[in-house]
Coordinates of C-alpha atoms and ligand atoms in Angstrom, one line a residue:
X28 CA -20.3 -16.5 -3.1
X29 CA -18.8 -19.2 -5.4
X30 CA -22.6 -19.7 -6.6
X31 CA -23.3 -15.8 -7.1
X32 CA -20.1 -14.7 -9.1
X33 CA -21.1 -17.3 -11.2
X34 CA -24.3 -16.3 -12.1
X35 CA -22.8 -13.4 -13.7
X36 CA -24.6 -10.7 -11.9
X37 CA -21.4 -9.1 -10.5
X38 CA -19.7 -8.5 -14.2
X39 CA -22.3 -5.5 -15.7
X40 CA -20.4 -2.3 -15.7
X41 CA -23.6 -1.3 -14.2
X42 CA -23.5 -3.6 -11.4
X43 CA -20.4 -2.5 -9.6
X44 CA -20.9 0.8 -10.3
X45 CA -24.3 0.5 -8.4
X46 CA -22.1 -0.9 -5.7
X47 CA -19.4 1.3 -5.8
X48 CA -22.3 4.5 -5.5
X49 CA -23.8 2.5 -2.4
X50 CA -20.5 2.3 -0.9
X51 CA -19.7 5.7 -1.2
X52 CA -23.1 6.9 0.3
X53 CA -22.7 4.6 3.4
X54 CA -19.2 6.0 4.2
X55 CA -20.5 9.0 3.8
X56 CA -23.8 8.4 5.9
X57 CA -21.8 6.9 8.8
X58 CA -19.3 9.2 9.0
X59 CA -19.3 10.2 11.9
X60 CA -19.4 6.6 13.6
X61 CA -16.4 5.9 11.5
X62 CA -14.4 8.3 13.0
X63 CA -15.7 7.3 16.7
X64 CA -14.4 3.9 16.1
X65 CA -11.0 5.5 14.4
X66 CA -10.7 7.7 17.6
X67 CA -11.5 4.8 20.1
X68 CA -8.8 2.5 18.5
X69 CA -6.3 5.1 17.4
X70 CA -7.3 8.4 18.6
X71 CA -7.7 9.8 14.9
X72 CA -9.0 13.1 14.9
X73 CA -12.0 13.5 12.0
X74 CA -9.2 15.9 10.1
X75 CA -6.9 13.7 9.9
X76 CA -9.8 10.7 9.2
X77 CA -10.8 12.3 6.7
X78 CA -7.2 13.1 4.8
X79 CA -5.5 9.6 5.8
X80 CA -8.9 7.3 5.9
X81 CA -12.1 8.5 4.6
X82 CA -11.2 11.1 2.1
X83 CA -8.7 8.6 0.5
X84 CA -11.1 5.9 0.5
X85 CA -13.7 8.3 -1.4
X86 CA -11.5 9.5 -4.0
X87 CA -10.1 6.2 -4.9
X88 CA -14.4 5.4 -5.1
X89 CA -15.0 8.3 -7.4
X90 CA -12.0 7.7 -9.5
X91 CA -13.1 4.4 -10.2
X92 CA -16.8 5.6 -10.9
X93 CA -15.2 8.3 -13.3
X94 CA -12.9 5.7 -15.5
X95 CA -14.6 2.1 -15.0
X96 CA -16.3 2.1 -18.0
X97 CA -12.9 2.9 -20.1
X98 CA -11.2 0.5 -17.8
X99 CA -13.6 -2.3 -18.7
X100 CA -13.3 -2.0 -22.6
X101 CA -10.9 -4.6 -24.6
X102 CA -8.0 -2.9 -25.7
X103 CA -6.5 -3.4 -28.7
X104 CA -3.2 -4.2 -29.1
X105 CA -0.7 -4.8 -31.8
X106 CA -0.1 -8.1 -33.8
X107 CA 2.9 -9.5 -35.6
X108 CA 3.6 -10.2 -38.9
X109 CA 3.1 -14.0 -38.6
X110 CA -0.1 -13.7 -37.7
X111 CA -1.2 -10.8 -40.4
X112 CA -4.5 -10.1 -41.0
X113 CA -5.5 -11.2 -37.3
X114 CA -6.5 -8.6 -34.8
X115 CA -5.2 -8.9 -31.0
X116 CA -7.2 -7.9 -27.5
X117 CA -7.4 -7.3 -24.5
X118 CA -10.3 -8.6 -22.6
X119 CA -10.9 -7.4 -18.8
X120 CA -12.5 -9.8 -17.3
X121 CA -13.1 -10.4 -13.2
X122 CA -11.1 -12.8 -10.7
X123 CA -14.0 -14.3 -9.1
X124 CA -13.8 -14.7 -5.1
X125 CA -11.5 -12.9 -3.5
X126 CA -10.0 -11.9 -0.4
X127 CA -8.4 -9.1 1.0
X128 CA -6.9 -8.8 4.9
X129 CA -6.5 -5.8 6.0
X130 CA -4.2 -4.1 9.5
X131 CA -4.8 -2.4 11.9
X132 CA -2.8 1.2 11.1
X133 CA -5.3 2.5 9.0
X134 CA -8.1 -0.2 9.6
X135 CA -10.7 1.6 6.6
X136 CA -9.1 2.5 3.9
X137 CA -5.8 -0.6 4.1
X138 CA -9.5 -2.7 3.7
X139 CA -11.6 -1.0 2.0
X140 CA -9.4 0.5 -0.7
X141 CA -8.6 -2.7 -2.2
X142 CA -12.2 -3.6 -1.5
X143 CA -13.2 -1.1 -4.0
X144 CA -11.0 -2.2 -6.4
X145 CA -11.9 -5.6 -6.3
X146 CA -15.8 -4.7 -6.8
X147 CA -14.9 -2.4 -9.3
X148 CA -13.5 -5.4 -11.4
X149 CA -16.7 -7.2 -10.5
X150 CA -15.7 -9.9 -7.8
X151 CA -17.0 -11.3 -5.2
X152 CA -15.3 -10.4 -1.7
X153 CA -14.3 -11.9 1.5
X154 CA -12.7 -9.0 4.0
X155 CA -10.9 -9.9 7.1
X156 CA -10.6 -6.5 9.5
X157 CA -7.5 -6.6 11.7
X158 CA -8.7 -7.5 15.2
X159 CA -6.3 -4.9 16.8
X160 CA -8.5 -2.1 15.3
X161 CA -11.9 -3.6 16.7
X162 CA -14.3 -0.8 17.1
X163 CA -13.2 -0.1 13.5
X164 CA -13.5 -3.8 12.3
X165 CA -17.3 -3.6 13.8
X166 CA -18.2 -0.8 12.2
X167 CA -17.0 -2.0 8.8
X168 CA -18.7 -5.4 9.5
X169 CA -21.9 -3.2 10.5
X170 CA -22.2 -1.1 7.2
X171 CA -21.1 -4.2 5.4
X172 CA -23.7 -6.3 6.1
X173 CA -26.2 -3.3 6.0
X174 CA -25.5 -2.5 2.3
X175 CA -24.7 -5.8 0.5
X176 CA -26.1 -9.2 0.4
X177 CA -23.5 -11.6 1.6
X178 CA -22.7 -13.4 -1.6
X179 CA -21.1 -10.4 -2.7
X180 CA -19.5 -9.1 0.2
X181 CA -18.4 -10.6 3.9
X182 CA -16.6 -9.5 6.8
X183 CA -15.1 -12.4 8.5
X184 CA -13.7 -11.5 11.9
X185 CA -11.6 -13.8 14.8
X186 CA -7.7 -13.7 15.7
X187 CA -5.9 -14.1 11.8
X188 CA -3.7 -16.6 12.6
X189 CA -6.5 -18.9 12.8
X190 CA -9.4 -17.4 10.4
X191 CA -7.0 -17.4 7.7
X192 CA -5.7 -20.3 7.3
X193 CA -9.0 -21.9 7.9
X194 CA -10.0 -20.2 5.1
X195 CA -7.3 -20.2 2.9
X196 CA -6.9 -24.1 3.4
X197 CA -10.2 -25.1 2.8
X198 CA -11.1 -22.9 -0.1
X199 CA -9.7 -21.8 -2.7
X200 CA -9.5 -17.9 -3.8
X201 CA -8.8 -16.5 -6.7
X202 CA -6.9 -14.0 -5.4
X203 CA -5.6 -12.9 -2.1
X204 CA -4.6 -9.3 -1.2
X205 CA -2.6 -9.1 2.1
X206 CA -1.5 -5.8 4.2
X207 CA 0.6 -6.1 7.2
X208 CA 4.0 -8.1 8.2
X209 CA 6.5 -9.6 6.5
X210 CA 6.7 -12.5 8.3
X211 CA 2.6 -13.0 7.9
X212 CA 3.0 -12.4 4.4
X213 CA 5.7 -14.8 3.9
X214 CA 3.1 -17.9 5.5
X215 CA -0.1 -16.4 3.1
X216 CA 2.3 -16.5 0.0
X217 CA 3.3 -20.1 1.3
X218 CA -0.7 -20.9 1.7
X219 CA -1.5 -19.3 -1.4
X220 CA 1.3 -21.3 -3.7
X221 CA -0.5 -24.7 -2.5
X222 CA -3.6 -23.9 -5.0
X223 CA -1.5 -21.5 -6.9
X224 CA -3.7 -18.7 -6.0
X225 CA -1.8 -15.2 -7.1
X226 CA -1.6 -12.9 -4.2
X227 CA -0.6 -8.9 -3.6
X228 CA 1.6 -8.8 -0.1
X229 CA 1.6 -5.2 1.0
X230 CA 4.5 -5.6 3.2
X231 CA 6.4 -3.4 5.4
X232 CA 10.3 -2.4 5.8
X233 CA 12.5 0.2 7.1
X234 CA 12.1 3.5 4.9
X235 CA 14.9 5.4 4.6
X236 CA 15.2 9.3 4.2
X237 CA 18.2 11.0 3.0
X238 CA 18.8 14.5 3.3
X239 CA 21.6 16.7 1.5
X240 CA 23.5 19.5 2.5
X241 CA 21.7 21.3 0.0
X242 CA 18.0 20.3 1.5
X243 CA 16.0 22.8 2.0
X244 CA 16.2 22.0 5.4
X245 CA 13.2 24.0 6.9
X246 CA 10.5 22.1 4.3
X247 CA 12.3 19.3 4.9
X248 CA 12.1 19.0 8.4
X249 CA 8.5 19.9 8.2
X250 CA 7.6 16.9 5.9
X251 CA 10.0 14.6 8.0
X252 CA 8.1 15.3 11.0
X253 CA 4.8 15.1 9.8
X254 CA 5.4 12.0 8.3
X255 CA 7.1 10.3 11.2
X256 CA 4.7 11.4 13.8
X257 CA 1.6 11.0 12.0
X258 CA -0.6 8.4 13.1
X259 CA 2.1 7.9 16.0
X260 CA 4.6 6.6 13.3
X261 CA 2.6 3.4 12.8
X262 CA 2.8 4.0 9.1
X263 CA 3.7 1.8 6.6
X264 CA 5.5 4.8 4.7
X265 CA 6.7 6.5 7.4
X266 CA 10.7 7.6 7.5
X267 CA 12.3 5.1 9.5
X268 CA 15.4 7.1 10.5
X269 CA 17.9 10.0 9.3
X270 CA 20.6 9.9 7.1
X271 CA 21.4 13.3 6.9
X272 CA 24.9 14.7 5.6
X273 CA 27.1 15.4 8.8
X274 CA 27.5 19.2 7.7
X275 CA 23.3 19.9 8.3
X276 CA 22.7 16.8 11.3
X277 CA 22.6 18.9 14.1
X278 CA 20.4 21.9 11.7
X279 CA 18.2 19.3 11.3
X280 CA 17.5 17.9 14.3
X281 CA 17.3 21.2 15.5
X282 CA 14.3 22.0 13.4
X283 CA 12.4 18.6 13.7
X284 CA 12.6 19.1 17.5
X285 CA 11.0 22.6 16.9
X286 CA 8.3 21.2 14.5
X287 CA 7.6 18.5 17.2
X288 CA 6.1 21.3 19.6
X289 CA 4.7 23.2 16.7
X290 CA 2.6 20.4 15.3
X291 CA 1.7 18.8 18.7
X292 CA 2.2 21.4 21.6
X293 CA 4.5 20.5 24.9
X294 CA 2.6 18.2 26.1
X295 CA 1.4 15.9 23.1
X296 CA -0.5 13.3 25.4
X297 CA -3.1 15.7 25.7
X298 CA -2.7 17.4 22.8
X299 CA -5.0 17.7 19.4
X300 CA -4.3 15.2 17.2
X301 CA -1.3 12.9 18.2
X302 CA -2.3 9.1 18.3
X303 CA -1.7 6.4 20.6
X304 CA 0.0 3.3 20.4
X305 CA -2.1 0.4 19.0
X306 CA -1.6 -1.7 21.9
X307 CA 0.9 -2.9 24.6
X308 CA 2.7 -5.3 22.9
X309 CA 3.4 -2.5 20.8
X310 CA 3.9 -0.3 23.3
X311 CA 6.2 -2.3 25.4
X312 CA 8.9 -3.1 22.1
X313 CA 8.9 0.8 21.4
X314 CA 9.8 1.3 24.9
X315 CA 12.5 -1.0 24.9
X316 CA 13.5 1.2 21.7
X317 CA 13.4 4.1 24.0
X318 CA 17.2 2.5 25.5
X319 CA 18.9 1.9 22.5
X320 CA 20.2 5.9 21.8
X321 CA 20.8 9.1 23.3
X322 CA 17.4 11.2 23.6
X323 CA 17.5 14.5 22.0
X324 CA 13.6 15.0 21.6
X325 CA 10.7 13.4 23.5
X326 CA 11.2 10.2 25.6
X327 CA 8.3 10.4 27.7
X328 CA 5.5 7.9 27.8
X329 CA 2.6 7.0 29.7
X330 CA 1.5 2.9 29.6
X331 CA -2.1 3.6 30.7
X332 CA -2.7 5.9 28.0
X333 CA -0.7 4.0 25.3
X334 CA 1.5 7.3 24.2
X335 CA 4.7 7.4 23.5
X336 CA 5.9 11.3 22.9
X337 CA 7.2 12.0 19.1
X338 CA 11.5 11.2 20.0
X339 CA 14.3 11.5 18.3
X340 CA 17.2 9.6 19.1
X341 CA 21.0 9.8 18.2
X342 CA 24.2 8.2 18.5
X343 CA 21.8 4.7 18.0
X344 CA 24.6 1.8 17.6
X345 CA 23.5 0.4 13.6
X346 CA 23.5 -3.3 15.3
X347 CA 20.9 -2.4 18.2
X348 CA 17.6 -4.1 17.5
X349 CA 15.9 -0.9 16.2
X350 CA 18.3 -1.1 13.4
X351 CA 16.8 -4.3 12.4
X352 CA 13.4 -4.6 12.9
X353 CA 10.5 -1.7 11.4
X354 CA 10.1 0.9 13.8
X355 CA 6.6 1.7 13.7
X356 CA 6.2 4.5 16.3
X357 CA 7.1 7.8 17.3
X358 CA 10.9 7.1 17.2
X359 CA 13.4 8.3 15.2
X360 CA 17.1 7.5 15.0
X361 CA 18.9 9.9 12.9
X362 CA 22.4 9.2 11.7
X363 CA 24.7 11.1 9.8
X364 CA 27.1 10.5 7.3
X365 CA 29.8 11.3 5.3
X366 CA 30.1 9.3 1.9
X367 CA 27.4 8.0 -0.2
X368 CA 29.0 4.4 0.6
X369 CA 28.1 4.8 5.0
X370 CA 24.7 6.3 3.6
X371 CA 24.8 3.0 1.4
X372 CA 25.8 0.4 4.1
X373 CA 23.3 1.1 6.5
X374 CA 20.4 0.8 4.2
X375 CA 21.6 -2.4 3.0
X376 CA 21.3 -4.2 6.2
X377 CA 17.6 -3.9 5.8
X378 CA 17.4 -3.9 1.8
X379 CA 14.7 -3.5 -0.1
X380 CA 12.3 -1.1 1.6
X381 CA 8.8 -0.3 0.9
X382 CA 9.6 3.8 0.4
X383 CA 12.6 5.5 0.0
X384 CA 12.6 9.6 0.2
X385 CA 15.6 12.1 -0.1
X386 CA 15.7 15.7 0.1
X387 CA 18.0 17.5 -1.9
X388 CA 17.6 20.9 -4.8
X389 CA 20.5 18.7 -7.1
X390 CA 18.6 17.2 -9.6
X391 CA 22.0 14.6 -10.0
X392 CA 21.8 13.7 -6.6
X393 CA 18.3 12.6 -6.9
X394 CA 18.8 10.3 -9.8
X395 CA 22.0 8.9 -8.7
X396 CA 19.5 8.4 -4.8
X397 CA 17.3 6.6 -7.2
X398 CA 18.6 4.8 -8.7
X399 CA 20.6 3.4 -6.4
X400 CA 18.7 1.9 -3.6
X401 CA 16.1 -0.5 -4.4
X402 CA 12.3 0.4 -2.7
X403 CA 9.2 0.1 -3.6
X404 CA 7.7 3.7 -3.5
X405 CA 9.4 6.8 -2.6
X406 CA 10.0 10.9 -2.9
X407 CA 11.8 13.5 -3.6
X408 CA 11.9 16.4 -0.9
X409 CA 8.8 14.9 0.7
X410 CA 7.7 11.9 2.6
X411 CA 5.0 9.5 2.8
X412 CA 2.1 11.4 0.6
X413 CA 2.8 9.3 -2.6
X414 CA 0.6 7.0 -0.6
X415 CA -2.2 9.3 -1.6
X416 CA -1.7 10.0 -5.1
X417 CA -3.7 7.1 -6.6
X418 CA -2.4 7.7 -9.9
X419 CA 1.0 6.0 -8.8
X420 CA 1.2 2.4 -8.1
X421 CA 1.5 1.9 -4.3
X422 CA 3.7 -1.4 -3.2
X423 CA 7.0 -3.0 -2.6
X424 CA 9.8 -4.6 -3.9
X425 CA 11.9 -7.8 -2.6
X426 CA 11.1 -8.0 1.4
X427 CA 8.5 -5.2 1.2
X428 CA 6.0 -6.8 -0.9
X429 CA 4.5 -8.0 -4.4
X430 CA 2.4 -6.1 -6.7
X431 CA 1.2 -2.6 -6.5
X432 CA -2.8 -1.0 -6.0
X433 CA -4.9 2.5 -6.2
X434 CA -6.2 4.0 -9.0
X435 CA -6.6 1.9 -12.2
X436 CA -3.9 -0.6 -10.5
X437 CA -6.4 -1.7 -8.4
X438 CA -8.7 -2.7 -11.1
X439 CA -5.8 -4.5 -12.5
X440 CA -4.8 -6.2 -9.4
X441 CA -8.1 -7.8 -9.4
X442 CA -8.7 -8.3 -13.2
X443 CA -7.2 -11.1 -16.1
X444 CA -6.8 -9.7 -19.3
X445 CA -7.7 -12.7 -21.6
X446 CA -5.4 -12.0 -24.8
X447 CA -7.3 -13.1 -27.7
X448 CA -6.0 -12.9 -31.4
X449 CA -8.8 -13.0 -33.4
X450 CA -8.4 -13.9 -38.0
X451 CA -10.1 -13.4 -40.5
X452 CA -11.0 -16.5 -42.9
X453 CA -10.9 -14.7 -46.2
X454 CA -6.9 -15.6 -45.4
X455 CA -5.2 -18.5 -45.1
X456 CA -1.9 -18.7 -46.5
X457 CA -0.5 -22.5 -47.6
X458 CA 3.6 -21.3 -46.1
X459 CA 1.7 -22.2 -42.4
X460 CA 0.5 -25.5 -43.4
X461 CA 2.6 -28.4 -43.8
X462 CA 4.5 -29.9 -45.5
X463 CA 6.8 -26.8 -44.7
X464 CA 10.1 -28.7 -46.9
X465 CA 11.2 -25.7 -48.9
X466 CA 9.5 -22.6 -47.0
X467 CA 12.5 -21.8 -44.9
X468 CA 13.5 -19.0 -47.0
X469 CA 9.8 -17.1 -46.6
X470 CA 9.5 -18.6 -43.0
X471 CA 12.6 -16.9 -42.3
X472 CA 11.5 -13.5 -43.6
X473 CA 8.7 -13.5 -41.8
X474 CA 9.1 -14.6 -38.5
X475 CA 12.9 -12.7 -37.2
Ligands
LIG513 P1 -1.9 -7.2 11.9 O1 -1.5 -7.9 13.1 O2 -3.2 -6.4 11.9 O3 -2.0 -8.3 10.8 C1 -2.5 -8.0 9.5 C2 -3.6 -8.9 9.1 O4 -3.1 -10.3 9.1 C3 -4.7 -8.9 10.1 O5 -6.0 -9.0 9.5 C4 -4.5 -10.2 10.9 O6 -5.7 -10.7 11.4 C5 -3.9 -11.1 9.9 N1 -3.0 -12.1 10.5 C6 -2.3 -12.1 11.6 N2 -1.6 -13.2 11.8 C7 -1.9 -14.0 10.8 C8 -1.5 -15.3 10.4 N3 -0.6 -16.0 11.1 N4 -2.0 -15.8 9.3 C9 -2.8 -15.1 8.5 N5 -3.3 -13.9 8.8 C10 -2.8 -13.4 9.9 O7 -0.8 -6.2 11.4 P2 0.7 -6.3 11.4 O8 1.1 -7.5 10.7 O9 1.3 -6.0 12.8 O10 0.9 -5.0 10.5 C11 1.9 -4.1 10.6 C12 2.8 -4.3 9.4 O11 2.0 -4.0 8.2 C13 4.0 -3.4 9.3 O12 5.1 -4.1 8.9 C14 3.6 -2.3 8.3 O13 4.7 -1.8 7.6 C15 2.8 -3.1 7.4 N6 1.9 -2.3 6.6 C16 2.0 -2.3 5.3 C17 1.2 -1.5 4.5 C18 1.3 -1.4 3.0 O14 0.4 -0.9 2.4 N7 2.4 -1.9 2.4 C19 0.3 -0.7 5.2 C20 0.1 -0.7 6.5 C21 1.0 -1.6 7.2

């Protein structure tokens, strides 16, 4: 790889784009295997596939395709007076080798979206599948390895804690794009800072959701639910739990429990479109969840089939060890409260999350929301589908993660802009040459 990217090949505009097109026509082409492999690890249904996995994956492709050749052009920038008559850059220019490690959640797009990126900004690419998504991983290593040589692209697969690191310790990237734990992306920053090799961590945390007495409660409770239970609430910007003003708790809860059976019938297990958990270890902590609150929704679950019902629990003590660890699954602790302050406390004992979303019609109470709580994404009166609007920057803050991707910031993620000044010779003033005795007065006006 090392030897290919520096050939050179990999830089033409015309060479990623070519790659990009490829890309996009196998995902297309396969399909349908892609969503066998979705279903056998998560049971995703090819709907939802298509809007969480696929159909993301594409549009990131094709907005790339539509803007690359604007993204690649130096941009001009100012320059100061100091340096008058010189002329100041921007110049895009590719990483080199990269890699990018993907989970398990949403196995295609958490890889491939960044994968994109990174070919869009002409590097070369090493991608490490999670290896609790493995139908997914093979097929990815399958259409991989069908459609580009392996200097430009890899799949490396095995158990992370030991591909990585034998990886990241005997080469040296030049940049390294993580998705998945906190505590995994605190050992690939430490990795990483040994060669000084920049990374993105796209962590996770416990997202908050807020909602005001003056909610629309009914759309509100729609988007909560949808967002929660998606996917079986192993979503990186899923809510985490309630906070919902004491005046409209019980409403709420209420109408989630309702949307519950709406979305996924009685009995979800065998129900369209609810997923399973990824595996038992999984399984087993969310069941131990299960304990720590009163059920007022849900509770079931069946270990053979990995399913936990869509729950909602209350009356959850804010020390119990749901409180302090990311949920991810189909339960939901609601609280409520009465001052902005309790609201305020309970986030803080897991600060810093990746989203943040509140639901209110006060257009003061969203600023103040805000601005006040520190996360890395967020919304207002909905939850979870900023993640697919590529034009916003997708990543945390603090605990949740560094740096941001889609859209154009994916590009950037995997690009140096080499700032260049460049000056004309027809000037050459004397006041920037020594001996400077007596030029403090010009000096002075100049440069302030
Ligand atoms: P995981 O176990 O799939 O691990 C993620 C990747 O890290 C895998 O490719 C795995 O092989 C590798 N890995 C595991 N142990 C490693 C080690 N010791 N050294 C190096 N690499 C290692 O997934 P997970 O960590 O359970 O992921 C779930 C977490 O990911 C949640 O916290 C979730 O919020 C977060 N997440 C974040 C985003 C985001 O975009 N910010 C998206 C999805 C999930």
């Amino acid at each position: 790889m090392r030897e290919f990217y520096a050939t050179g090949t990999t830089r033409p505009f015309r060479f990623r784009t070519k790659q990009l097109i490829t890309l996009k026509r196998a995902v297309l082409k396969y399909e349908a295997e892609i969503n066998r492999a979705l279903y056998e690890d998560l049971r995703k249904t090819p709907e939802e596939a298509w809007v969480t996995e696929t159909g993301l994956l594409l549009q990131e492709i094709n907005h790339a395709l539509k803007h690359l050749k604007q993204w690649m052009r130096p941009e001009r920038v100012g320059t100061n007076l100091l340096n008058f008559p010189s002329t100041s850059y921007l110049y895009p220019s590719s990483k080199g080798v990269v890699l990018v490690i993907g989970t398990w959640n949403f196995p295609l797009q958490l890889l491939l979206i960044p994968f994109a990126g990174a070919v869009a900004a002409g590097n070369c690419v090493v991608l490490k599948p999670s290896e609790f998504a493995p139908a997914t991983a093979a097929v990815i290593e399958r259409i991989i390895a069908e459609i580009f040589p392996k200097e430009l692209a890899l799949v490396v697969q095995g158990e992370g804690a030991e591909v990585v690191p034998a990886m990241m310790n005997t080469f040296r990237f030049d940049h390294v794009f993580y998705t998945g734990s906190v505590p995994v992306g605190k050992s690939i920053l430490q990795m990483a800072a040994k060669e000084l090799v920049p990374v993105t961590l796209e962590l996770g945390g416990k997202n908050p959701c807020i909602i005001e007495k003056d909610a629309d409660l009914r759309v509100a409770a729609r988007r909560i639910t949808l967002g929660k239970f998606t996917n079986a609430g192993q979503m990186c910007v899923s809510p985490d739990y309630l906070l919902a003003r004491a005046e409209i708790k019980d409403a709420l809860v209420d109408l989630v429990r309702g949307n519950i059976a709406k979305f996924y019938g009685e009995h979800p297990t065998d129900g369209y479109g609810y997923g399973k958990i990824v595996n038992e270890k999984q399984f087993d902590k969310l069941v131990r969840y299960l304990s720590q609150g009163r059920i007022v929704a849900g509770g079931e679950y069946d270990r053979p089939k990995r399913f936990i019902a869509p729950t909602i629990l209350e009356d959850v003590a804010p020390n119990a060890s749901l409180m302090q660890e990311e949920i991810f699954g189909p339960i939901l602790p609601v609280f409520s409260f009465r001052t902005n302050a309790e609201a305020i406390n309970i986030i803080g004992s897991n600060p810093n999350p990746l989203s943040f979303y509140v639901f209110t019609r006060s257009r003061e109470k969203e600023k103040e929301w805000i601005e006040r709580i520190q996360f890395g994404t967020g919304c207002v009166n909905n939850s979870a589908w900023q993640f697919s609007n590529h034009y916003l920057p997708f990543g945390g803050v603090g605990q949740s993660g560094i740096g941001g991707y889609h859209g154009k910031h994916s590009f950037d993620v995997f690009t140096h802009r080499k700032a260049v000044m460049k000056t004309p010779t027809w000037f050459d003033p004397a006041i920037k040459y020594p001996p400077f005795k007596g030029k403090l007065r010009v000096l002075k006006w100049i440069l302030r």
